[in-house]
Coordinates of C-alpha atoms and ligand atoms in Angstrom, one line a residue:
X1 CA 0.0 0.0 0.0
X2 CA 1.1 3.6 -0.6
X3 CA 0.2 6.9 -0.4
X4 CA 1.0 10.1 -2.9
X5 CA 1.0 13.3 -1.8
X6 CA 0.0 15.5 -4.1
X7 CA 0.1 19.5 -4.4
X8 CA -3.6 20.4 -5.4
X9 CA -3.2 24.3 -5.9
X10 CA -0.6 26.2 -6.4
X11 CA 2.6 24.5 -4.6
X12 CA 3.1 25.5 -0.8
X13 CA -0.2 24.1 0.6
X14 CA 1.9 22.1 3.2
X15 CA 2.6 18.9 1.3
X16 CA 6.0 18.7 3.7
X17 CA 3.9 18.9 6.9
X18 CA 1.4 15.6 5.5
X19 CA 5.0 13.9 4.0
X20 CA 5.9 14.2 8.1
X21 CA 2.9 13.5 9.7
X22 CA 1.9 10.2 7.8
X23 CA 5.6 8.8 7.4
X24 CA 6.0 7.2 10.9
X25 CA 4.0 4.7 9.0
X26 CA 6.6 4.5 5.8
X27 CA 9.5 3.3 5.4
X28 CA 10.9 5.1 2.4
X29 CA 9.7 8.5 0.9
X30 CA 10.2 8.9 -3.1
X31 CA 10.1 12.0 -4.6
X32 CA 9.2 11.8 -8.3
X33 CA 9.7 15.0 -10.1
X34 CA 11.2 18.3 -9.5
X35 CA 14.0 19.5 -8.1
X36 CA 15.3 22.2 -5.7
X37 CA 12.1 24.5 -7.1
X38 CA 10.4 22.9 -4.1
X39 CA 10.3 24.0 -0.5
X40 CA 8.8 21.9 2.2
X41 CA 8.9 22.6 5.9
X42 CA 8.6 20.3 8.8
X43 CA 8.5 21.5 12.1
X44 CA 8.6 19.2 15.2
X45 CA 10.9 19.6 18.6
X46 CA 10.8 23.1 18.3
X47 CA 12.9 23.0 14.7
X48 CA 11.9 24.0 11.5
X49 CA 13.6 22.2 8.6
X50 CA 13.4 23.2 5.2
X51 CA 13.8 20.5 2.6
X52 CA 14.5 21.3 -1.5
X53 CA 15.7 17.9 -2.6
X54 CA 15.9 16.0 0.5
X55 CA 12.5 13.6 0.5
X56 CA 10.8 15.1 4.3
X57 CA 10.8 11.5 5.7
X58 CA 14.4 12.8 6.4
X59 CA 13.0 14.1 9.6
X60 CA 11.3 11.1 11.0
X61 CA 15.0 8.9 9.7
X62 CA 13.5 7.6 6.7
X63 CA 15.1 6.7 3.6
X64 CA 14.6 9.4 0.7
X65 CA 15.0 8.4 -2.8
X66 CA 14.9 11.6 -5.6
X67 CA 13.6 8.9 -8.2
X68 CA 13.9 9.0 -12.0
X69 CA 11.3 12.2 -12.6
X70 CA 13.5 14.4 -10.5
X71 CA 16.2 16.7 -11.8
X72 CA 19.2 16.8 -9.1
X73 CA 21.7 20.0 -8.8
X74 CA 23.9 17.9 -6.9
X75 CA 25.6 21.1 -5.1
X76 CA 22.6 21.9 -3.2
X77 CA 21.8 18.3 -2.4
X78 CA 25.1 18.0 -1.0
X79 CA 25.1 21.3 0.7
X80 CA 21.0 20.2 2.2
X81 CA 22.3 17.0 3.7
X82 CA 25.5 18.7 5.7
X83 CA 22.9 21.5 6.9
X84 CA 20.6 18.8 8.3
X85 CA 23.4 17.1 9.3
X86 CA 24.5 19.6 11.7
X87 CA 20.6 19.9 12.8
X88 CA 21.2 16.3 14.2
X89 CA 19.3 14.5 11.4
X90 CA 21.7 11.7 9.2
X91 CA 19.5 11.5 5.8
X92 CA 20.1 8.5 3.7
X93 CA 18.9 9.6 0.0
X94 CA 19.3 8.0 -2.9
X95 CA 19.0 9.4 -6.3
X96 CA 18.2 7.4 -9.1
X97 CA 20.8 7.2 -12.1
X98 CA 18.1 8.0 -14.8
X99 CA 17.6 11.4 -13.0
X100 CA 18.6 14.2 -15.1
X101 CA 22.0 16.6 -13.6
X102 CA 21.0 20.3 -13.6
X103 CA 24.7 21.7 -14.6
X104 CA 25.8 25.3 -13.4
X105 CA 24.7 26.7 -16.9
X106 CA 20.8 25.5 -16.7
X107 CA 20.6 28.1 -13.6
X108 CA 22.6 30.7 -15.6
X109 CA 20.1 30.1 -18.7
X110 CA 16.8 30.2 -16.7
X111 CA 18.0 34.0 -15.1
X112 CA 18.8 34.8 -18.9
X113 CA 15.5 33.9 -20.3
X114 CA 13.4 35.2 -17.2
X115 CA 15.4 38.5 -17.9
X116 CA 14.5 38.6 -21.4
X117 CA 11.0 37.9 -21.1
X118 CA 10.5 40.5 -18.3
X119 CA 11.5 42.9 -21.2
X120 CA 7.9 42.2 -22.4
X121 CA 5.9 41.5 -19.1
X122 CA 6.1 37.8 -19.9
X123 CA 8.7 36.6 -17.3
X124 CA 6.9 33.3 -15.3
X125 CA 8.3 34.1 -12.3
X126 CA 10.7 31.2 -11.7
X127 CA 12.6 29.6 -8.6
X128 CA 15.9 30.4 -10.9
X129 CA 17.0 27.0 -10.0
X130 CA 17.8 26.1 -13.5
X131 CA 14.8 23.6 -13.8
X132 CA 13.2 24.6 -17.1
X133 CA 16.5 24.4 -19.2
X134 CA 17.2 20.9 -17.4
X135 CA 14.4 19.1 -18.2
X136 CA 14.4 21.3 -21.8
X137 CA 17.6 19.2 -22.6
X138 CA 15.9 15.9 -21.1
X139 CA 13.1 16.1 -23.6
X140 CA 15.9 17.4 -26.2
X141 CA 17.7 14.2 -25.5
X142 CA 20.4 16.3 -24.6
X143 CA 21.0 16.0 -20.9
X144 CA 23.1 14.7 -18.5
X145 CA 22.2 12.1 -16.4
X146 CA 23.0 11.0 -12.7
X147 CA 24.3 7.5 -13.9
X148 CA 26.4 9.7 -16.5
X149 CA 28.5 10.8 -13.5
X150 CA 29.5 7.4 -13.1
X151 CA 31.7 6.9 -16.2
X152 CA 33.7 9.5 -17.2
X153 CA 34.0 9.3 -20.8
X154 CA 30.6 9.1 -21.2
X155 CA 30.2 12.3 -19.4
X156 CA 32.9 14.0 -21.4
X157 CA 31.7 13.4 -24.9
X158 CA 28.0 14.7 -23.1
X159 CA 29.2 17.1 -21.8
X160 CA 31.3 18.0 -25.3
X161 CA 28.5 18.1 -26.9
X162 CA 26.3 20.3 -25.2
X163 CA 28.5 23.0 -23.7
X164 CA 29.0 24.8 -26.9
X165 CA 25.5 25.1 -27.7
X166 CA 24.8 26.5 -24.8
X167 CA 27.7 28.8 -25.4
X168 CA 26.3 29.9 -29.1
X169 CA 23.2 30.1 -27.4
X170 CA 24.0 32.6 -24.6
X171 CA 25.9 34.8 -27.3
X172 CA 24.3 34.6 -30.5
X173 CA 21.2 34.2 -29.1
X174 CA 21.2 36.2 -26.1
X175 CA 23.8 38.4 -27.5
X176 CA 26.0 38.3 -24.0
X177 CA 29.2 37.4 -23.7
X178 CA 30.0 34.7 -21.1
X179 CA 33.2 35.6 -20.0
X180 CA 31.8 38.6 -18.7
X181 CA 29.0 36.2 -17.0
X182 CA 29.2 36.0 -13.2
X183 CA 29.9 32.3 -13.6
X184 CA 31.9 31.3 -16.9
X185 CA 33.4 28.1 -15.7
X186 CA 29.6 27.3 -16.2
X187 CA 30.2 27.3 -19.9
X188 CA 33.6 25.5 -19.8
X189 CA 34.2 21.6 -20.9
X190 CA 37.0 21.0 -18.6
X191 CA 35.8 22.6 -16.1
X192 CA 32.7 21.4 -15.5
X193 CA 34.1 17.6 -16.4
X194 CA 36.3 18.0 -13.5
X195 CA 33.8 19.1 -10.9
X196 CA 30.8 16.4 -12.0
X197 CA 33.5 13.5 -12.1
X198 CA 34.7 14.5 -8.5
X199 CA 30.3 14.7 -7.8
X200 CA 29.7 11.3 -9.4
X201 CA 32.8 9.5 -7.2
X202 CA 31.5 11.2 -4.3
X203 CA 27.9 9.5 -5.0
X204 CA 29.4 6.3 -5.8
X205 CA 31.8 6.3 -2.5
X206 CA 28.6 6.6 -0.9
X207 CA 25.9 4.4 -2.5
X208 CA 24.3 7.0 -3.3
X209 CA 23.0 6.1 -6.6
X210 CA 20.1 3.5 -7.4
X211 CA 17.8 2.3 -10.2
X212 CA 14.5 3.7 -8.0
X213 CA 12.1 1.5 -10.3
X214 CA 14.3 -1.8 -9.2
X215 CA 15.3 -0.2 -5.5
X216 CA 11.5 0.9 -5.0
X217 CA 10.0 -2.6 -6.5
X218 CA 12.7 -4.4 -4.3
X219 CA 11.5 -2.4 -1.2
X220 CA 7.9 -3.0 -1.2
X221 CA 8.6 -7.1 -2.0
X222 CA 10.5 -6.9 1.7
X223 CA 6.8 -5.3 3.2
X224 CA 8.3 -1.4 3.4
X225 CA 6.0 0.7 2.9
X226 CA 6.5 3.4 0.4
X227 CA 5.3 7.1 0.1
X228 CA 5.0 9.7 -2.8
X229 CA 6.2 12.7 -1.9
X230 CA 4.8 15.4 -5.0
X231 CA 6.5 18.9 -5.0
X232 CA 4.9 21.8 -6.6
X233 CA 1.4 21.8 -7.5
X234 CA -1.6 20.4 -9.9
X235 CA -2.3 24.1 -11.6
X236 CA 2.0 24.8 -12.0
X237 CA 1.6 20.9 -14.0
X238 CA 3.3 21.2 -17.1
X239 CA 0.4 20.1 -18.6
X240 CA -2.7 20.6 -16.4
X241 CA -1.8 23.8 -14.9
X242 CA -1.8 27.5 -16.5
X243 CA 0.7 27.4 -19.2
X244 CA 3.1 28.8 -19.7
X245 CA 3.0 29.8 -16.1
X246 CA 4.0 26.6 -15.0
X247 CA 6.8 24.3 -13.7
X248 CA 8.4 22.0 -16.2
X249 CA 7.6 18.4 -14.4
X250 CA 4.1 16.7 -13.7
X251 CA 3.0 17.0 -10.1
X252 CA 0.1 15.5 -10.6
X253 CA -0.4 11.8 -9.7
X254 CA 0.4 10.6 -12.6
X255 CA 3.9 11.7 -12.5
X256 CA 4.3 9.4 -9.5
X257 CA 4.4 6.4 -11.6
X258 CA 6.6 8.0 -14.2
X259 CA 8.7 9.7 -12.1
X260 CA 9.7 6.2 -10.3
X261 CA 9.8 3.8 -12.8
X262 CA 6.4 2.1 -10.8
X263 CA 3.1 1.0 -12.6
X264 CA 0.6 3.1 -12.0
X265 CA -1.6 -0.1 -10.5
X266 CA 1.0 0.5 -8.0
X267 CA 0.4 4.1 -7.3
X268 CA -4.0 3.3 -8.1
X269 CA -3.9 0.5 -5.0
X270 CA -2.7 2.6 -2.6
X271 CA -4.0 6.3 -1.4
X272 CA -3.7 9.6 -3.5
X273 CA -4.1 12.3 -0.9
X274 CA -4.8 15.8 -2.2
X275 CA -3.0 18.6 0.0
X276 CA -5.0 21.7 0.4
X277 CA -4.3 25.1 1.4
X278 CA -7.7 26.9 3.0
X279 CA -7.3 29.7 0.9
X280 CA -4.4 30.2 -2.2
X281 CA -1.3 31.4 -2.5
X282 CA 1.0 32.1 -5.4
X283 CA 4.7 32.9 -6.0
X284 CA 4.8 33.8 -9.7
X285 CA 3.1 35.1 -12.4
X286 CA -0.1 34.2 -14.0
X287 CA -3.6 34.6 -14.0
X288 CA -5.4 34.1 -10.3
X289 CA -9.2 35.3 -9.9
X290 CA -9.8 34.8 -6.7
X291 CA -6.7 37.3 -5.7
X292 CA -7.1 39.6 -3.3
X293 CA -3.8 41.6 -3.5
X294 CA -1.2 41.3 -5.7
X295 CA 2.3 41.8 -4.8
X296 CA 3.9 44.6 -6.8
X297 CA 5.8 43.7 -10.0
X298 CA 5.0 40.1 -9.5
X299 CA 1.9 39.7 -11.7
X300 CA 2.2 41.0 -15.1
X301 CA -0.3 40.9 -17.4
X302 CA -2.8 39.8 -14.4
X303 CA -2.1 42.2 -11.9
X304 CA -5.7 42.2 -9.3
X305 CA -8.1 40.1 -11.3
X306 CA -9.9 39.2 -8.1
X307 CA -11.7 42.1 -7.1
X308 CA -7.9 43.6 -5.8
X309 CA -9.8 45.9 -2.9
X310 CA -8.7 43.5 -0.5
X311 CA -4.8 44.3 0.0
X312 CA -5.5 44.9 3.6
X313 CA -7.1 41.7 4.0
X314 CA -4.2 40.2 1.8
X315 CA -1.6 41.7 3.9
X316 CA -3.4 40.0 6.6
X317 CA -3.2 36.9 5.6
X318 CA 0.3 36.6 4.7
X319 CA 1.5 37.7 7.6
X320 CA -0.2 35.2 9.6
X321 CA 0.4 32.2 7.2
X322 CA 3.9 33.8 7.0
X323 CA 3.5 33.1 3.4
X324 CA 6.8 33.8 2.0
X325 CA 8.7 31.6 -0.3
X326 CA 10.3 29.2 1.4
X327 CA 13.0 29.4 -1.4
X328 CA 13.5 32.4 -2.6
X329 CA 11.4 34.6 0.3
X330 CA 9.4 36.0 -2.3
X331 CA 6.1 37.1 -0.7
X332 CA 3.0 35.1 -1.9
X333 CA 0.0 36.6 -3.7
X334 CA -2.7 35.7 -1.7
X335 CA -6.3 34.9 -2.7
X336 CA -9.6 33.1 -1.7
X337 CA -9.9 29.2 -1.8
X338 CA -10.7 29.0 -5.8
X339 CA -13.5 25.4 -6.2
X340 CA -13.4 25.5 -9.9
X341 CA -9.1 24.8 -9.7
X342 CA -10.0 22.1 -6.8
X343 CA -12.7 20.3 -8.8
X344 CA -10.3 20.3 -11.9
X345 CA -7.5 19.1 -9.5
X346 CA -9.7 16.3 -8.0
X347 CA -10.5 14.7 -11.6
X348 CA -6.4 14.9 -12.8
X349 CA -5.6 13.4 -9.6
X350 CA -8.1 11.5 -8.0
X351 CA -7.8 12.4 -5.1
X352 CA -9.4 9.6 -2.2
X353 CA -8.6 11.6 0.4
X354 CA -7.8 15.3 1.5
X355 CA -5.8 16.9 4.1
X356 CA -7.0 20.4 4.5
X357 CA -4.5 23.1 5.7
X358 CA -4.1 26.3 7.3
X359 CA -8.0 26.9 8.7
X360 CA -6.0 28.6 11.9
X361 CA -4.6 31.3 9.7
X362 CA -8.5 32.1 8.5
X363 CA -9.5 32.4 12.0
X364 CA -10.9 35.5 13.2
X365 CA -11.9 36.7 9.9
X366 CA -15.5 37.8 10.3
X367 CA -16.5 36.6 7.1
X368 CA -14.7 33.8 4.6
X369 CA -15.0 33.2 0.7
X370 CA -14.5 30.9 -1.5
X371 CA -14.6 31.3 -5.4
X372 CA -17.2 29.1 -6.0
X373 CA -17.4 28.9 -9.5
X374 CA -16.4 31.3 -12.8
X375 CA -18.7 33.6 -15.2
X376 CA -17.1 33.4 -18.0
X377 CA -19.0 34.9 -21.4
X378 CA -22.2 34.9 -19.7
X379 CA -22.0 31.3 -18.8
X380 CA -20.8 30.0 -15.3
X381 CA -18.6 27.2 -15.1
X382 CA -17.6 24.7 -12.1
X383 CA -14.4 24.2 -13.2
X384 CA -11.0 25.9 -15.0
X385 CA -11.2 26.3 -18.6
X386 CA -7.6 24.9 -20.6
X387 CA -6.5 27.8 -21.5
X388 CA -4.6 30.4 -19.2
X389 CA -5.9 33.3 -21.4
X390 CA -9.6 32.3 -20.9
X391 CA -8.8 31.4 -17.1
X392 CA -7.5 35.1 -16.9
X393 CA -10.9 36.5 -17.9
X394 CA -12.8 34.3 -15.5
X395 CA -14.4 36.1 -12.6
X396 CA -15.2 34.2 -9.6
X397 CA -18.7 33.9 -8.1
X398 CA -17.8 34.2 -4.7
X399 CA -19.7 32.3 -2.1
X400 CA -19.6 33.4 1.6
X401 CA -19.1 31.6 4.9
X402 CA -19.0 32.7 8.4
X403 CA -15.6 33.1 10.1
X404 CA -14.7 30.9 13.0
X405 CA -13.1 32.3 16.1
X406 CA -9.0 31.8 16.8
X407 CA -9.1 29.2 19.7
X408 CA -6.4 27.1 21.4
X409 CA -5.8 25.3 18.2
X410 CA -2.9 22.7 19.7
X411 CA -5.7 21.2 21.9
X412 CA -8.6 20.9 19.3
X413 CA -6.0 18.8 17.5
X414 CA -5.7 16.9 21.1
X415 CA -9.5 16.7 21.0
X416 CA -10.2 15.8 17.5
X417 CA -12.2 16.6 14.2
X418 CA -15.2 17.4 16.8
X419 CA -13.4 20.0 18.5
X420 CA -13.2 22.1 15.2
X421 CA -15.3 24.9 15.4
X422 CA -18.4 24.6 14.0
X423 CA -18.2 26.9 11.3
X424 CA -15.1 25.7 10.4
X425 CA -16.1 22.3 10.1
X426 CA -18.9 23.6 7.4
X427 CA -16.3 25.2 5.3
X428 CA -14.4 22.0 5.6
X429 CA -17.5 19.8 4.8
X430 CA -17.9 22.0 1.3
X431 CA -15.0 21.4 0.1
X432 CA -15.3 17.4 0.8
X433 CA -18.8 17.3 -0.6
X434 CA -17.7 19.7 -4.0
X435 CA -15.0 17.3 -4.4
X436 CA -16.3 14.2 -3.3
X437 CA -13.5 13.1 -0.8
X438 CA -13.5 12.3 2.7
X439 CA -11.3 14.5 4.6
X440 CA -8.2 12.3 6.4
X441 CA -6.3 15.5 7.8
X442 CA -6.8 19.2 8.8
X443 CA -4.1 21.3 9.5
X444 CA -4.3 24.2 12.2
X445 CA -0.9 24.7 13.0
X446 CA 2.2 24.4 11.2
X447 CA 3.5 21.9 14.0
X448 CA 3.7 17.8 13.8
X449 CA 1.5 17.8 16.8
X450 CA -0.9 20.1 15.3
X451 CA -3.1 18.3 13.0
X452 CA -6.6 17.0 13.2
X453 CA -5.8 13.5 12.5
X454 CA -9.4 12.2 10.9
X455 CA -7.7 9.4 9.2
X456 CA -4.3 7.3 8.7
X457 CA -4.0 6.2 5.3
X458 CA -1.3 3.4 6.1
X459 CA -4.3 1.7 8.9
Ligands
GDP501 P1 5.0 22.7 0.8 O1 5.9 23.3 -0.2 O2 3.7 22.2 0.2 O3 5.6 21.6 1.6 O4 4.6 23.9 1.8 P2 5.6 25.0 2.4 O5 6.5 24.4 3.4 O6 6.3 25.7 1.3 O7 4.6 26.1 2.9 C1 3.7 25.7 3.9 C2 4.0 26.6 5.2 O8 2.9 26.6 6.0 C3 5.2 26.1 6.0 O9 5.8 27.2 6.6 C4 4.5 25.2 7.0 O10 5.2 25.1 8.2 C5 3.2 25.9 7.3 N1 2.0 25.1 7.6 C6 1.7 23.9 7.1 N2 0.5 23.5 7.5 C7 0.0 24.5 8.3 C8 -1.2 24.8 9.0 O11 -2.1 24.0 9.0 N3 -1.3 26.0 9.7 C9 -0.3 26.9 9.7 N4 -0.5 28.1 10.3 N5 0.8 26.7 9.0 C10 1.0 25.6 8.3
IMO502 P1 6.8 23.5 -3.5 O1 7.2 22.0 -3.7 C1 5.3 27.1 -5.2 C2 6.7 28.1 -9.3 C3 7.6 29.3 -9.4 C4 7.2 29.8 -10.8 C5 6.9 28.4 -11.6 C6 8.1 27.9 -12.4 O2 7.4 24.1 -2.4 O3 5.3 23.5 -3.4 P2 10.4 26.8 -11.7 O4 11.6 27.3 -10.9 O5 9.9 25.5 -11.2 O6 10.8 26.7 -13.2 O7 9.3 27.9 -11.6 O8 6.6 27.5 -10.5 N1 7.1 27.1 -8.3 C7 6.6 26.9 -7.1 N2 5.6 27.6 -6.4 N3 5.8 26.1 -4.6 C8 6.8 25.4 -5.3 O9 7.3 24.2 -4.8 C9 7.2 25.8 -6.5 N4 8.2 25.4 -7.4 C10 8.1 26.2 -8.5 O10 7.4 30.3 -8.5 O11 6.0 30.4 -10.8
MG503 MG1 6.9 25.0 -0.6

């Protein structure tokens, strides 16, 4: 039996916080696409740990495998392990040698193109971790891959033939010249052979890399139990969210059986658990119309679709979710809970179970919306049209909900589901009945300890 955890917004609704609280119950925690784009917290004992690369089992001891979806910037996987390290944690993660390498230049080339899209409004807003240009050369068939590390020669002649493209492409394309670039060993054959030979003996040395599909397979004949662990979100999907707006992997569930090497009957017989945040946030551009303040500069082309009035109540909000990125501490866009992106999210992924987050943050609001579906041409629809330039002239048909009162949320979670405050509990219930799952967790804290536990997937 497993259980995926799956982003069903926007990226940020808490996905580390579920990883944590189900994965006493597992024994290894997969992640199957992405790379250090994502940023998931755990907090328990009083520390907060954020993880980019390293699965969140980490925290609990488990073993983390980055399987064949992922795309790995070894540096930073390296560097995440030591800082954990010194937080007392010893993470075992292994990386599966058909993940794709993100190489210095891929981080150089996504600040490029950002730049030169922002010259037109049309910048997406990225993590600048070099993720679109990595898994641009894995469809291009032109990547690097973790197994490549391995043998030298092979990564020489990879590496000899994609370095001077890169280099035409930064200066004939982008018309810069990369010695004068902040980083030009990035764009240098030797160099870079040198570095990701010395990164692939330091992997081998330490068993570091496996074939997921075979390791995973092999893990689950012994009885371990194994979890998904998405990053990102449904609606940044490469393709089922808002493109171009969007990450370059699959989030969705999907992705969890690609990403490992796994059928999906594997992924079908075990839980899909939809993480969702109680009202939305973004980092990034693109369309979002239940906003209710934008942050400057960080929308264009969809600046305040929502009705925009609401800054105030925006500001709010952040600043009690501290929603700021937990990679780059970008300040999120903030916006009402939008249904018609849940229902869509629920049909990609199919979802048999939600944990629902963040419902202290809302508390003490005197009212709470939700968008509960879209006028669009005259016609209202339940859930988010394909394109991103008809999702951007949606408006959202609010629906309102009484507010719930801030209470001493650490012992409702003691108490249980019962213990939620009533009104509360009916927003919760709408969303379960609109998207016809049972609720399994509800967050009110960002602690281990402070979840509503209504039901453990691995019992
Ligand atoms: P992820 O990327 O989906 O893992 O989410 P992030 O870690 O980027 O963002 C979620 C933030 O909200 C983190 O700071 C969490 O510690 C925090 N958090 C998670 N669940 C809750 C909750 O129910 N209530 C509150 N107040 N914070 C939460
Ligand atoms: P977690 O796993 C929220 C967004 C970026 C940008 C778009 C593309 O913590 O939920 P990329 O660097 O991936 O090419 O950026 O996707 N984005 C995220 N937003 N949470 C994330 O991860 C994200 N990872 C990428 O802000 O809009
Ligand atoms: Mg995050």
């Amino acid at each position: 039996m497993t259980v995926t955890i799956v982003g069903s917004q926007l990226g940020d609704e808490g996905k580390g916080g579920v990883v944590d609280l189900y994965g006493d119950a597992a024994d290894v925690v997969a992640r199957y696409q992405g790379g250090d784009n994502a940023g998931h917290t755990v907090v328990h004992g009083g520390e907060k740990y954020k993880l980019s690369l390293v699965p969140s089992g980490a925290v609990r001891g488990k073993v983390g495998v980055l399987g064949n979806g992922c795309v790995v910037n070894p540096r930073t996987l390296f560097d995440e392990i030591e800082t954990l390290r010194e937080k007392g944690l010893d993470p075992d993660v292994r990386v599966a040698e058909r993940a794709h390498v993100i190489l210095p230049f891929h981080r150089v080339l996504d600040g490029i193109e950002e730049d030169v899209k922002s010259e037109d409004d049309q910048e997406v807003g990225t993590t600048g971790r070099g993720i679109g240009p990595t898994y641009e050369d894995k469809a291009g068939r032109r990547g690097v891959r973790v197994g490549d590390l391995l043998d030298p020669d092979v990564l020489r002649a990879r590496l000899e033939y994609v370095v001077p493209q890169k280099r035409t492409l930064v200066e004939d394309v982008y018309g810069a010249d990369v010695s004068d670039l902040e980083n030009p060993d990035a764009f240098d054959v030797d160099a870079l052979f040198e570095e990701f030979r010395e990164i692939g003996q330091r992997l081998d040395e330490q068993d570091m890399t496996v074939n997921a599909s075979a390791f995973l397979t092999d893990a689950m004949a012994d009885d371990e139990t194994v979890m998904f662990e998405g990053a990102q979100g449904t609606v940044i999907d490469i393709d089922h969210g808002n493109y171009p707006y969007v990450t370059s992997s699959n989030p969705t569930a999907g992705g969890a059986a690609v990403g490992t090497g796994l059928s999906p009957n594997v992924i079908a017989d075990g839980e899909i658990i939809g993480i969702v945040k109680a009202y939305l946030t973004r980092v990034g551009s693109g369309p979002l119309p239940t906003e209710l303040g934008g942050v400057e500069g960080d929308t264009p082309g969809y600046d305040e679709q929502g009705d925009g009035e609401n800054e105030e109540l925006a500001t709010y909000i952040r600043e009690e979710g501290g929603e700021y990125g937990t990679v780059t501490g970008r300040p999120r866009r903030v916006g009402w809970l939008d249904m018609p992106m849940l229902r869509h999210s629920a049909r990609v992924n199919g979802f048999t179970g939600l944990a629902i987050n963040h419902i202290d943050v809302l508390a003490g609001l005197e009212e709470v919306k939700v968008g509960h579906s879209y006028e669009l041409d005259g016609e209202e629809l339940l859930a988010m049209p394909p394109t991103t330039e008809e999702w951007g002239d949606c408006e959202a048909n609010l629906k309102s909900f009484e507010g719930w009162d801030d209470v001493d949320w650490s012992a409702v979670a003691d108490e249980g589901y019962e213990a939620i405050p009533e009104n509360a509990r009916s927003y919760l219930e709408y969303v379960a009945d609109e998207l016809e799952a049972d609720i399994y967790a509800v967050g009110v804290g960002p602690g281990r300890e402070e979840t509503v536990v209504v039901e453990n997937p691995y019992e």
